[in-house]
mmCIF file of C-alpha atoms in Angstrom:
data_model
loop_
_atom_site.group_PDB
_atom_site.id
_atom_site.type_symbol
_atom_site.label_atom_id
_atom_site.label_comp_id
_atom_site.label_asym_id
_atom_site.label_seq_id
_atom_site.Cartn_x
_atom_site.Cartn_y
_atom_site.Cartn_z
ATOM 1 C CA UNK A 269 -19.367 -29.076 4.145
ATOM 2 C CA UNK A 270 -15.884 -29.017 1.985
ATOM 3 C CA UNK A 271 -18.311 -28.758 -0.806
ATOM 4 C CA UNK A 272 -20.572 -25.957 0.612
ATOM 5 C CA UNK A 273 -17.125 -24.073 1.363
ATOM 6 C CA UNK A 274 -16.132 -24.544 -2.345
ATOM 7 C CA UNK A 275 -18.883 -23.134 -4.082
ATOM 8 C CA UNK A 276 -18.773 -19.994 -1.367
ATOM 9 C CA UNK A 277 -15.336 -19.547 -2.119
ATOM 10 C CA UNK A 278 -15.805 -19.541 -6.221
ATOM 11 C CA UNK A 279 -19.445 -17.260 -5.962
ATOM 12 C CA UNK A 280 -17.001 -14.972 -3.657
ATOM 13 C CA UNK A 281 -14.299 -14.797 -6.891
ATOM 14 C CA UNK A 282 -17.274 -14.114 -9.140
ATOM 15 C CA UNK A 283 -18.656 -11.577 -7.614
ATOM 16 C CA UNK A 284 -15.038 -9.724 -7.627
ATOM 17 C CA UNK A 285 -15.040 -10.762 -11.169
ATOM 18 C CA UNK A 286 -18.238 -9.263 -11.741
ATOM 19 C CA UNK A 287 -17.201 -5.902 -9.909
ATOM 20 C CA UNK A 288 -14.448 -5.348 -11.930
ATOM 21 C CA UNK A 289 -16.673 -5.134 -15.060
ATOM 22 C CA UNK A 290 -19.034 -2.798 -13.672
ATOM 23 C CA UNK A 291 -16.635 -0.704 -12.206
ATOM 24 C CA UNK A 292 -14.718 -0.316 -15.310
ATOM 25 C CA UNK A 293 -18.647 0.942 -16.971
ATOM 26 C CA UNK A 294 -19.518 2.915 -14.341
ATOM 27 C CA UNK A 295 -16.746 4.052 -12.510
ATOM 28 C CA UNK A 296 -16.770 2.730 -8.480
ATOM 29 C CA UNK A 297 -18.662 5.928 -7.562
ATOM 30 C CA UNK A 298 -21.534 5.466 -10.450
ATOM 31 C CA UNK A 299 -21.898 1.443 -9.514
ATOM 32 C CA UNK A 300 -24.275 -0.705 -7.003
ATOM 33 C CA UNK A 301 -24.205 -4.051 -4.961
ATOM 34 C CA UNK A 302 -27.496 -4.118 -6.548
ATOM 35 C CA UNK A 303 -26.518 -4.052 -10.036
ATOM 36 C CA UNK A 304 -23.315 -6.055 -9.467
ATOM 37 C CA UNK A 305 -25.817 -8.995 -7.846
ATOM 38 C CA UNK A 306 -27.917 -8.833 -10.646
ATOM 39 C CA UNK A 307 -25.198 -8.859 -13.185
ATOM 40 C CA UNK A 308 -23.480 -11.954 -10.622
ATOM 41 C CA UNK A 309 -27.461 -13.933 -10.813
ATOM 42 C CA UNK A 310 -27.790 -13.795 -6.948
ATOM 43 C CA UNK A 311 -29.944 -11.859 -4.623
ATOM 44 C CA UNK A 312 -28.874 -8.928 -3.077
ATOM 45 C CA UNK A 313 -29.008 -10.437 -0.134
ATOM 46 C CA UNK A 314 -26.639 -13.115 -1.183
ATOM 47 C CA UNK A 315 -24.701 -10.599 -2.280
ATOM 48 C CA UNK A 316 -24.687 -8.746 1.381
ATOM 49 C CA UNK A 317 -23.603 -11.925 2.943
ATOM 50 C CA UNK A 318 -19.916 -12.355 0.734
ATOM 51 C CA UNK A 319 -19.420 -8.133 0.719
ATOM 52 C CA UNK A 320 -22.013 -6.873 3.733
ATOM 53 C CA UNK A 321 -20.605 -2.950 2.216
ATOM 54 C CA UNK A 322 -19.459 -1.676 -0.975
ATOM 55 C CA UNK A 323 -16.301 -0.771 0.272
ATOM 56 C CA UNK A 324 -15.403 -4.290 1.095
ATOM 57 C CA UNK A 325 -16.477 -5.298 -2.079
ATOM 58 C CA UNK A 326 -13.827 -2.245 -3.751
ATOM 59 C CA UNK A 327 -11.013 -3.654 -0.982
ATOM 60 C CA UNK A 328 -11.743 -6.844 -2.136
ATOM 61 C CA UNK A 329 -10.792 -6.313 -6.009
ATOM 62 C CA UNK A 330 -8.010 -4.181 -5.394
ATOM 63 C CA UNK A 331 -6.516 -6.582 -3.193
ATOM 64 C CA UNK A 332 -7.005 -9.559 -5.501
ATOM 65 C CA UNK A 333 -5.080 -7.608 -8.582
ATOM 66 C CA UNK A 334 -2.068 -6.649 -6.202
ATOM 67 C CA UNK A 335 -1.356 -10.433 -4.914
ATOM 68 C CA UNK A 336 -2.136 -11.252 -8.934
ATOM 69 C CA UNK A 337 0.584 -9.057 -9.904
ATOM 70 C CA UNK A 338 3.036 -10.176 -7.044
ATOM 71 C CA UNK A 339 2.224 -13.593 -7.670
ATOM 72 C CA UNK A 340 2.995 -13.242 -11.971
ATOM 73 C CA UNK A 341 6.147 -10.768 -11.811
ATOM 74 C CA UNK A 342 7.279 -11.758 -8.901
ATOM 75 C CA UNK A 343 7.812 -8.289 -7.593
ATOM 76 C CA UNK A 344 8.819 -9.254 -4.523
ATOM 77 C CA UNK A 345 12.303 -9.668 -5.623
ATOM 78 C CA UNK A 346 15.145 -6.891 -4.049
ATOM 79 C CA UNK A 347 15.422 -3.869 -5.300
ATOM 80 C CA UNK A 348 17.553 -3.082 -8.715
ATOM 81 C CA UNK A 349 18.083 -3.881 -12.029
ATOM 82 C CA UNK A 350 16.217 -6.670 -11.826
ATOM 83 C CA UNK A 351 13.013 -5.380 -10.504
ATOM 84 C CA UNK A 352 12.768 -2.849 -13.185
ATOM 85 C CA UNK A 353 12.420 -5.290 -15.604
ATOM 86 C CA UNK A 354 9.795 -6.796 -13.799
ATOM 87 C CA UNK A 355 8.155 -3.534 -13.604
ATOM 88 C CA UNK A 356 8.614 -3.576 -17.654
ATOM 89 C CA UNK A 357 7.012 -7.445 -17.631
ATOM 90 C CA UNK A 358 3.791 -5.972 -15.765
ATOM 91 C CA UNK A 359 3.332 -2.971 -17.904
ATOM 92 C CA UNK A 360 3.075 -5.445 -21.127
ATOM 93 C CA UNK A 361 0.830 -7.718 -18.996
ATOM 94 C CA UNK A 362 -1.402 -4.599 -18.496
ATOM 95 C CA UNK A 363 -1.368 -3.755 -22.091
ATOM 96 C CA UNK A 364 -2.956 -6.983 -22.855
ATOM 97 C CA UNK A 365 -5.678 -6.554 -20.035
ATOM 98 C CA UNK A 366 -6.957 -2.895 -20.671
ATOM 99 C CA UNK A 367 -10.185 -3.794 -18.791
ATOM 100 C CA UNK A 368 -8.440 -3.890 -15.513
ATOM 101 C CA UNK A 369 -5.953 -1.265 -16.253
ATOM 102 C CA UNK A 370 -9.240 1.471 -17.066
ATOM 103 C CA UNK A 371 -10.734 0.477 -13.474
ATOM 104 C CA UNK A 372 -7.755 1.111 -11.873
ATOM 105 C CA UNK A 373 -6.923 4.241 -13.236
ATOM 106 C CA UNK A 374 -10.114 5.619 -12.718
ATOM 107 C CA UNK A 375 -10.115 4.268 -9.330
ATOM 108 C CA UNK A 376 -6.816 6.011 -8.286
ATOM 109 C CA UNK A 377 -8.750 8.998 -9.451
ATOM 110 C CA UNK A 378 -11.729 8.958 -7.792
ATOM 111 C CA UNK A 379 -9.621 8.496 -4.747
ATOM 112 C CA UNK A 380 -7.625 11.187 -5.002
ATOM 113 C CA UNK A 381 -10.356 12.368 -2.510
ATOM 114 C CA UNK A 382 -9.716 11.532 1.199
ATOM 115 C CA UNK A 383 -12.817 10.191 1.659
ATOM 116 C CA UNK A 384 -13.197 8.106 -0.660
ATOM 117 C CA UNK A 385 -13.442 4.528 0.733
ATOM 118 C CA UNK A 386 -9.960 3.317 -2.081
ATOM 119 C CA UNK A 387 -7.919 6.544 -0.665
ATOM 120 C CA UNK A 388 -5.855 4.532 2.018
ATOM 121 C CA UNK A 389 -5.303 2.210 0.096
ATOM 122 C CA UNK A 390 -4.020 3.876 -3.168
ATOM 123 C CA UNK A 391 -2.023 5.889 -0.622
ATOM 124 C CA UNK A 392 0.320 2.873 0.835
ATOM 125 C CA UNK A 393 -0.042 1.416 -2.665
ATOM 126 C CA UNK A 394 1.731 4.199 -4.578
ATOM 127 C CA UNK A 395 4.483 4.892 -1.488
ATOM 128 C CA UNK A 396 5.085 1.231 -1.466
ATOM 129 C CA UNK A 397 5.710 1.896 -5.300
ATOM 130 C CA UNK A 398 7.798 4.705 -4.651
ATOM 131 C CA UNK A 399 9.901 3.428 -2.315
ATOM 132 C CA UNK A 400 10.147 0.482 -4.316
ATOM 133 C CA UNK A 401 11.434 2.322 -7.356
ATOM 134 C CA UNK A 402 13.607 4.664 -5.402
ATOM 135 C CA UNK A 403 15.558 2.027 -3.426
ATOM 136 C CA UNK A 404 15.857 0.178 -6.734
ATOM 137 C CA UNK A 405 17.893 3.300 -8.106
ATOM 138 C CA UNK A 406 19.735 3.669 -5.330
ATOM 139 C CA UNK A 407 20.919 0.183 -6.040
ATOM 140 C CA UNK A 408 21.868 1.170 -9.436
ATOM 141 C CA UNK A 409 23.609 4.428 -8.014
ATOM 142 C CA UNK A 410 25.801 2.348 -5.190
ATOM 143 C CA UNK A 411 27.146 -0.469 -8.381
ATOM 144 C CA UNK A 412 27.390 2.702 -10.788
ATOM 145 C CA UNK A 413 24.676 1.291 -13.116
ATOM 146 C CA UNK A 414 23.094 5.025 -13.138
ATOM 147 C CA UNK A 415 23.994 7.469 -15.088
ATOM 148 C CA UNK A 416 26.268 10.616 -13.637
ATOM 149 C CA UNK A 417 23.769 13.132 -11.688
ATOM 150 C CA UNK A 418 20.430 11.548 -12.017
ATOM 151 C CA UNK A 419 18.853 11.521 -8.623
ATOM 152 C CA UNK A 420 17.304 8.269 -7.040
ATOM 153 C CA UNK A 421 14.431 10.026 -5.301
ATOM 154 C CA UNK A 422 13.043 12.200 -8.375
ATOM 155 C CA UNK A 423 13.876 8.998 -10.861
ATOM 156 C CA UNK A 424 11.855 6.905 -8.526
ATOM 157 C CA UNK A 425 8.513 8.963 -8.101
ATOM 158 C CA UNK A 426 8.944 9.963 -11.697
ATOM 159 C CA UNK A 427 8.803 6.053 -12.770
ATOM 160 C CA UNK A 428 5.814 5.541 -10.955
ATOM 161 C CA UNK A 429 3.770 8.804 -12.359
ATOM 162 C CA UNK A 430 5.104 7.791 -15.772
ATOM 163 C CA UNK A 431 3.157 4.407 -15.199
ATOM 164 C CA UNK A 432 -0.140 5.994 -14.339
ATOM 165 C CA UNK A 433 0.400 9.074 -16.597
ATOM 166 C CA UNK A 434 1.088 6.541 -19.692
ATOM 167 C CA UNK A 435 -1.555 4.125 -18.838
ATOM 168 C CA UNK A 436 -4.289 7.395 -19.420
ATOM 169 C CA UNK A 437 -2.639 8.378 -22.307
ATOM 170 C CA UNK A 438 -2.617 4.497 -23.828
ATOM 171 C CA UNK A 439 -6.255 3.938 -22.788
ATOM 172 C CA UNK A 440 -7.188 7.329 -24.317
ATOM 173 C CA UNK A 441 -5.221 7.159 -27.442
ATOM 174 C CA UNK A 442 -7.225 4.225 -28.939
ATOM 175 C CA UNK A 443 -3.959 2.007 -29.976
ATOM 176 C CA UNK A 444 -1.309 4.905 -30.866
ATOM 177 C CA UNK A 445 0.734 5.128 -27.814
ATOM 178 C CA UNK A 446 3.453 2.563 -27.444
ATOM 179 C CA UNK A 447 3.339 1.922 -23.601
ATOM 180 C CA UNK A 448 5.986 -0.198 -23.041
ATOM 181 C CA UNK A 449 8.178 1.379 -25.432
ATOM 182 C CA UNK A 450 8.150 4.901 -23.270
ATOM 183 C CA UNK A 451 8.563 2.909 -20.242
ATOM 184 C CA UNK A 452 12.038 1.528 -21.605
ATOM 185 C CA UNK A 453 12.879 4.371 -23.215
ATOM 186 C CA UNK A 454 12.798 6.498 -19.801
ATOM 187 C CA UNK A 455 15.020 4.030 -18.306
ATOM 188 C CA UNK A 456 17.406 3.535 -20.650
ATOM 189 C CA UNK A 457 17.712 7.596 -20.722
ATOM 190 C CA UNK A 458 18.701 7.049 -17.345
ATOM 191 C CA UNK A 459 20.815 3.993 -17.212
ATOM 192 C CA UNK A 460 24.559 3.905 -17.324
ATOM 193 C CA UNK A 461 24.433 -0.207 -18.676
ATOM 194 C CA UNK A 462 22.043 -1.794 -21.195
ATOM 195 C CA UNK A 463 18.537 -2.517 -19.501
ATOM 196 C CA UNK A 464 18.163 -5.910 -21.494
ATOM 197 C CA UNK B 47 -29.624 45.924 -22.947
ATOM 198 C CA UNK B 48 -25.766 46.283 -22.605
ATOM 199 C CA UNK B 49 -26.321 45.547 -18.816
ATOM 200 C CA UNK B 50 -28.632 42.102 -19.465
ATOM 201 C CA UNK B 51 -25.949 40.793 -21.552
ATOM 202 C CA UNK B 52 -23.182 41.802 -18.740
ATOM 203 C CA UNK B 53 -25.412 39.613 -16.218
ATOM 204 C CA UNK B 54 -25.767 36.880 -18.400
ATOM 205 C CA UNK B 55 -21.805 36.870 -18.841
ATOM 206 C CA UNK B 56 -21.057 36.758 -15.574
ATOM 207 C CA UNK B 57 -24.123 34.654 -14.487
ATOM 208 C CA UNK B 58 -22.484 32.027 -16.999
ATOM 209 C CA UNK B 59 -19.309 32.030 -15.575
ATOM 210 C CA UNK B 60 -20.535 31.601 -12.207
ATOM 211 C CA UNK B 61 -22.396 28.882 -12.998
ATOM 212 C CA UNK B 62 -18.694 27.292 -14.730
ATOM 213 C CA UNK B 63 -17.395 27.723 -11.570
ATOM 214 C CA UNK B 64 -19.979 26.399 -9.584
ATOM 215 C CA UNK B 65 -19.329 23.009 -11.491
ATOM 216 C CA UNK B 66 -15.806 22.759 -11.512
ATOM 217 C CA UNK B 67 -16.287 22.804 -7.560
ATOM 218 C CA UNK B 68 -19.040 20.154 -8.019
ATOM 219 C CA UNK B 69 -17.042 17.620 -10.485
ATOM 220 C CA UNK B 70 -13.933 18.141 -8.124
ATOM 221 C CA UNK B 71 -16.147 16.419 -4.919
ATOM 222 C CA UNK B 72 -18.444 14.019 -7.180
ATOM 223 C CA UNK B 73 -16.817 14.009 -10.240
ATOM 224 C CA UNK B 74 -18.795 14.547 -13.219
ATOM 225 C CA UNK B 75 -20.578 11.344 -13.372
ATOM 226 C CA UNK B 76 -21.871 11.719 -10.108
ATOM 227 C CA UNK B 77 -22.976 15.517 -10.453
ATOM 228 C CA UNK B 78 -26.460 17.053 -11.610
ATOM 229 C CA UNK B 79 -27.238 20.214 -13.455
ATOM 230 C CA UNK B 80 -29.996 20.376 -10.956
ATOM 231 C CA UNK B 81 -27.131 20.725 -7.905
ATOM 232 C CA UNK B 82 -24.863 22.568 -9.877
ATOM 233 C CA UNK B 83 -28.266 25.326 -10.501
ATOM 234 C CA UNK B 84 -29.001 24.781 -6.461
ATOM 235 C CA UNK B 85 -25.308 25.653 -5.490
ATOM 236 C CA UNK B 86 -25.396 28.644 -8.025
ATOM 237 C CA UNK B 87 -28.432 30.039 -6.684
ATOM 238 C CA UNK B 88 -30.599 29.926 -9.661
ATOM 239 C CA UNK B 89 -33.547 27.586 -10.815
ATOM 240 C CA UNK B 90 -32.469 24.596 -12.672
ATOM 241 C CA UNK B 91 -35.037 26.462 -15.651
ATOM 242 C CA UNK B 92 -32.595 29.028 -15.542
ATOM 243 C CA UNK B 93 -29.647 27.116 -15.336
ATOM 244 C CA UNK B 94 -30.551 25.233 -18.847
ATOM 245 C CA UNK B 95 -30.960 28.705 -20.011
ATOM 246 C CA UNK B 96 -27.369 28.891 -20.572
ATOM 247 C CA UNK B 97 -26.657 24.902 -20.400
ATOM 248 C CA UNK B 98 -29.134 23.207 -22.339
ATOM 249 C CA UNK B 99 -27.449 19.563 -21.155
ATOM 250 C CA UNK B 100 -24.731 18.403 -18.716
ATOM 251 C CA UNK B 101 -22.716 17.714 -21.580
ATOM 252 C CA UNK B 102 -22.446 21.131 -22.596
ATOM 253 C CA UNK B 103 -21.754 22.491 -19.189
ATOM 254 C CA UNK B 104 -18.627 20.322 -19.341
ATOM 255 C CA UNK B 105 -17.873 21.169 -22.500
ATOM 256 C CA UNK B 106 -17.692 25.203 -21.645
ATOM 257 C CA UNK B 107 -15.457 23.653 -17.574
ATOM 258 C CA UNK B 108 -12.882 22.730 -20.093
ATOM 259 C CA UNK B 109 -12.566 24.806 -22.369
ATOM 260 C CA UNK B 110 -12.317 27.652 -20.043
ATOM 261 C CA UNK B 111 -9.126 25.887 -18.422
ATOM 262 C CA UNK B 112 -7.232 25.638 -21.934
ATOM 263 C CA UNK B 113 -8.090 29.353 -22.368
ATOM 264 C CA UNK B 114 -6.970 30.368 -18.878
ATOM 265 C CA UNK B 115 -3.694 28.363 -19.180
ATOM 266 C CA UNK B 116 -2.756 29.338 -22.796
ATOM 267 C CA UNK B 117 -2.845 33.001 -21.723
ATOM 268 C CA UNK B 118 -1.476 32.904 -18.379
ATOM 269 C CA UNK B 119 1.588 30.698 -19.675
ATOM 270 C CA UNK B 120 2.032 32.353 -23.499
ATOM 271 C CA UNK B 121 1.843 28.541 -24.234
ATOM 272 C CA UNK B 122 1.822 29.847 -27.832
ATOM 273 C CA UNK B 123 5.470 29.927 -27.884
ATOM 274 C CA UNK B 124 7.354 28.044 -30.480
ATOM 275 C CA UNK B 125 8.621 24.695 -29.768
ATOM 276 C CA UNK B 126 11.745 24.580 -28.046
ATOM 277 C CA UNK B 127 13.342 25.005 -24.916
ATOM 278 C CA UNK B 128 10.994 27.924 -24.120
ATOM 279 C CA UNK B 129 8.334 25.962 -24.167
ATOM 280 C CA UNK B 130 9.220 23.384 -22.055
ATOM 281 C CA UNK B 131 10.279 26.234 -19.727
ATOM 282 C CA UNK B 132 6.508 27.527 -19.903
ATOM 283 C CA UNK B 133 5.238 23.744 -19.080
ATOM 284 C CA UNK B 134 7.253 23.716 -15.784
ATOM 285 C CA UNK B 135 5.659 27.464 -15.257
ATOM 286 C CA UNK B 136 2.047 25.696 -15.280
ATOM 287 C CA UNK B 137 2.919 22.899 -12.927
ATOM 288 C CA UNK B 138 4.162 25.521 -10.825
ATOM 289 C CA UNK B 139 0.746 27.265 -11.160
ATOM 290 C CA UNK B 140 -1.003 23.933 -10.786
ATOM 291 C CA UNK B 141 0.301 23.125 -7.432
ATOM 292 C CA UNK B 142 -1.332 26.543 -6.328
ATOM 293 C CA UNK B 143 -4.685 25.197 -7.353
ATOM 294 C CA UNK B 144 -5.021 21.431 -6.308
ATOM 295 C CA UNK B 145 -8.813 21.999 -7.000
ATOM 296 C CA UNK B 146 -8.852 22.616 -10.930
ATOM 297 C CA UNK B 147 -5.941 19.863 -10.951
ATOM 298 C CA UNK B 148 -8.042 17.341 -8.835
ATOM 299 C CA UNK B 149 -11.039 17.908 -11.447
ATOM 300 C CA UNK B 150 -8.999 17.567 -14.711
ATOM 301 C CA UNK B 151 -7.381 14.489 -13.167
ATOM 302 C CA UNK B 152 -10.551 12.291 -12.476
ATOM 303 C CA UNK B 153 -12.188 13.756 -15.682
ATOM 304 C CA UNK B 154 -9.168 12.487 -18.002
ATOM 305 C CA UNK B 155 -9.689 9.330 -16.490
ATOM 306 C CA UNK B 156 -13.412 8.954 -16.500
ATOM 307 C CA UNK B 157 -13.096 10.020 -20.049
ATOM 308 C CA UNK B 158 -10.962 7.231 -21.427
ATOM 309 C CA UNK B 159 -14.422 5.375 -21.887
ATOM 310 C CA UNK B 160 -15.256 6.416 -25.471
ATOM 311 C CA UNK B 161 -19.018 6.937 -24.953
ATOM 312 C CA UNK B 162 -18.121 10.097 -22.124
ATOM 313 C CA UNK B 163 -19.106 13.300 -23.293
ATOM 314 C CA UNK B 164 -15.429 14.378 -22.725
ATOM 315 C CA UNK B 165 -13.442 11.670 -24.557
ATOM 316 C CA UNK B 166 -12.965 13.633 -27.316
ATOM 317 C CA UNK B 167 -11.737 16.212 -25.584
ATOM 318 C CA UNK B 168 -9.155 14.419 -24.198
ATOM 319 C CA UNK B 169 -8.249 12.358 -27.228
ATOM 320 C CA UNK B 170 -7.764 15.922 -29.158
ATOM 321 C CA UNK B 171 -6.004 17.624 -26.103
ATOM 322 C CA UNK B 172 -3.959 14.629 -25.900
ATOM 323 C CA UNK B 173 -2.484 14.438 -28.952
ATOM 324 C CA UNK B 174 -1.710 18.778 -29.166
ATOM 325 C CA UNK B 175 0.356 18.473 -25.777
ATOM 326 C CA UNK B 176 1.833 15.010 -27.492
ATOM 327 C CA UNK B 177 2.772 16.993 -30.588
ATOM 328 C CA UNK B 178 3.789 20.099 -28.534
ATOM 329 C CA UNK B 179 6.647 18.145 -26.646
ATOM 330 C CA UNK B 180 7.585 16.022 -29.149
ATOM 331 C CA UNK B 181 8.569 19.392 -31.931
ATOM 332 C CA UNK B 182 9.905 21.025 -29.214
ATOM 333 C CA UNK B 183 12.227 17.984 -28.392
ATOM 334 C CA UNK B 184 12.824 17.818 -31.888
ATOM 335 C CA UNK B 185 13.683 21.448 -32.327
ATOM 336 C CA UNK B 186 16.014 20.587 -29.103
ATOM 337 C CA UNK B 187 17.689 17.753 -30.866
ATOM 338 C CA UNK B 188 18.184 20.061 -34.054
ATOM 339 C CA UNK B 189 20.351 22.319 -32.114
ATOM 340 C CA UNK B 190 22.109 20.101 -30.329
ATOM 341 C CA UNK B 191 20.650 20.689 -26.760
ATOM 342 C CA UNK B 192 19.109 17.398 -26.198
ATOM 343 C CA UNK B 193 21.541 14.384 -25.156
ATOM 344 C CA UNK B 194 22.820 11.927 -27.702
ATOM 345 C CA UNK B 195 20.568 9.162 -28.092
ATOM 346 C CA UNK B 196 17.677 10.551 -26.087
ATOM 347 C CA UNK B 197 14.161 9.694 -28.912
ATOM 348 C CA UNK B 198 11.798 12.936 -29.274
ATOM 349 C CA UNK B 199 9.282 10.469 -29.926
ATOM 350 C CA UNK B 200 9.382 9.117 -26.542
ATOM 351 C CA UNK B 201 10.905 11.880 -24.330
ATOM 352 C CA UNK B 202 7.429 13.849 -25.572
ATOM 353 C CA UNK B 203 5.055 11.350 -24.770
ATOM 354 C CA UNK B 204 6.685 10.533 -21.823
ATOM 355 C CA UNK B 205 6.409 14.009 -20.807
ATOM 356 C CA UNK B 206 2.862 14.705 -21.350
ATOM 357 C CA UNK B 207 1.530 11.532 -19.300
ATOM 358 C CA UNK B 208 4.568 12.185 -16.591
ATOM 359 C CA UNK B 209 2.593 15.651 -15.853
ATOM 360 C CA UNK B 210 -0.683 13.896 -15.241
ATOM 361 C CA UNK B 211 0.780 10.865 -13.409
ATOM 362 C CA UNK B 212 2.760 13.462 -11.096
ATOM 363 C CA UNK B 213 -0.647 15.003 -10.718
ATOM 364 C CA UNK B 214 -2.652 11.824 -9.360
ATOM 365 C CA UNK B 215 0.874 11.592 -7.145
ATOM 366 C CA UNK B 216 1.111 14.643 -5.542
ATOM 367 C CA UNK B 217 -3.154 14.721 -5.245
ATOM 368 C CA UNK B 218 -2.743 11.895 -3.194
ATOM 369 C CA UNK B 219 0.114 11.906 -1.619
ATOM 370 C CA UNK B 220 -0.939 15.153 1.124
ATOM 371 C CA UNK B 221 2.080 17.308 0.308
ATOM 372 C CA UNK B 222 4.991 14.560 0.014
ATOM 373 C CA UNK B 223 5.453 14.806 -3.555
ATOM 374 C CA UNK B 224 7.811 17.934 -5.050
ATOM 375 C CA UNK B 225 5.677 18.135 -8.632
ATOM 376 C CA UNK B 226 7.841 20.599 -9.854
ATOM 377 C CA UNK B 227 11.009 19.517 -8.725
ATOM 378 C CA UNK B 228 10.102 15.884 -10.583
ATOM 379 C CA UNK B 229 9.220 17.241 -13.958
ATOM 380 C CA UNK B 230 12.828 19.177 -13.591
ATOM 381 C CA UNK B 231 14.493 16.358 -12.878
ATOM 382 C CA UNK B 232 12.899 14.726 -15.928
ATOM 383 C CA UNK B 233 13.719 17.108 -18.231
ATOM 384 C CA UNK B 234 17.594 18.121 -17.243
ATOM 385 C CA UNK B 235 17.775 14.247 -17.543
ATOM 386 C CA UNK B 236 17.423 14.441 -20.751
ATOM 387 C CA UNK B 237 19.215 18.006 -21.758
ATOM 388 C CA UNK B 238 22.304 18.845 -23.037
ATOM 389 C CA UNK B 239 21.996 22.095 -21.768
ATOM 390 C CA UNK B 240 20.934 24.143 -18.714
ATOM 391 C CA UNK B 241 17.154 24.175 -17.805
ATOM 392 C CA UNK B 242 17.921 27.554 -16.723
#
């Protein structure tokens, strides 16, 4: 039984695994359960019984990378100083995984459409961000950390488009973009102390 | 004769933007030539008349944009502080027409794959709006308008993928995100002198 449970619980992570690779071929809209079973080596009926749509299949890897990234930068710590840096640890994680960054971006393209199945999700996901950022600035403002007149709110969303915007320009520019160096360098432009 | 050729002018550009309305609700991976010909009301015979493959029907969606923008915003200024000036003009434009914007957005990020017909595109477009900012940050730091310490290097990059990662923002955020207002902030951030 414990066993049985096991192996369901591993095929489950493969076929996410799986996913991810096909999506990042053939974008979420130009994939198939079909092709992702075959590419996993089970039916697609096996397949139907872990992820019975593809949209839970799509929930299902977007979920697994946020509690990934929680779980490695520990972005669950408060807002400041401090969780900017993390935000600087995950973008040089993500340069060394471009595989997952390229889904994702593509993803949060495709579902700039409100009907696409990812929409909700990449809706809460980048005001979480947001709000993130922007209370994390306010933080700075409050202990004087931020430079005279820069305002939390714009500073905030801007950090978060400057992620996405930078990860297309990194994944299109075939090595000669410095990701993580434009990251710091917008924050240090707006900083009032070193960022470390 | 002179009225043939007039048709098959505007019958071409009809059929352009037929497509960019097709791309913006499948994307381009997920559009035909033979639904792009049925939406235009001609045969798909007739439609690879004028576009032999999808490829080049993409080919003549973008290149119609760059064409439409570099008049419309004189984006043939020198670099400088006028220039910049003109990029906030086309954001301002680009709110007014989420549907071109939605389009470009999923395209640039389909296209990081270097086997899509557009990736060149991109890669080439890329780099002239990279170069663009980054003289006319230069020319700013020349005359002593940009703020000590602020790199053209980076405050150029940063300010080509800002404008596309505000895009994918304000796309799907339904209203909540001031484009404009963002990429103003980012820029008297980093001036010595008024935006105007």
């Amino acid at each position: 039984m414990a066993e049985g449970y096991l192996k369901g619980r591993i095929r489950r992570e493969d076929i996410i695994t799986t996913a991810v690779s096909v999506y990042a071929e053939a974008g979420y809209h130009g994939s198939s359960l079909r092709e992702i079973a075959r590419r996993s080596g089970i039916t697609h009926a096996g397949l139907l019984y872990y992820f019975p749509t593809k949209e839970a299949l799509l929930a299902a890897v977007l979920e697994r990378r946020d509690s990934e990234d929680t779980e490695r930068e520990h972005l669950a710590v408060p807002p400041g100083l401090d969780a900017l840096r993390h935000l600087i640890a995950l973008a040089a994680h993500n340069v060394q995984h471009p595989g997952i960054v390229d889904v994702y971006a593509r993803l949060a393209a495709e579902a700039v459409a409100a009907e696409h199945p990812a929409h909700d999700y990449f809706e809460r996901h980048y005001k979480m961000a947001r709000d993130y950022a922007v209370a994390s600035f306010q933080v700075l403002a409050e202990r004087g950390e931020l430079r005279p007149g820069v305002d939390p709110a714009y500073a905030g969303l801007n950090l978060v488009a400057l992620m996405d915007g930078l990860q297309v320009q990194w994944l299109s520019g075939g090595g000669a973009v410095d990701l993580v160096g434009a990251l710091r360098s917008y924050l240090e432009s707006l900083l009032a102390v070193p960022l470390g």
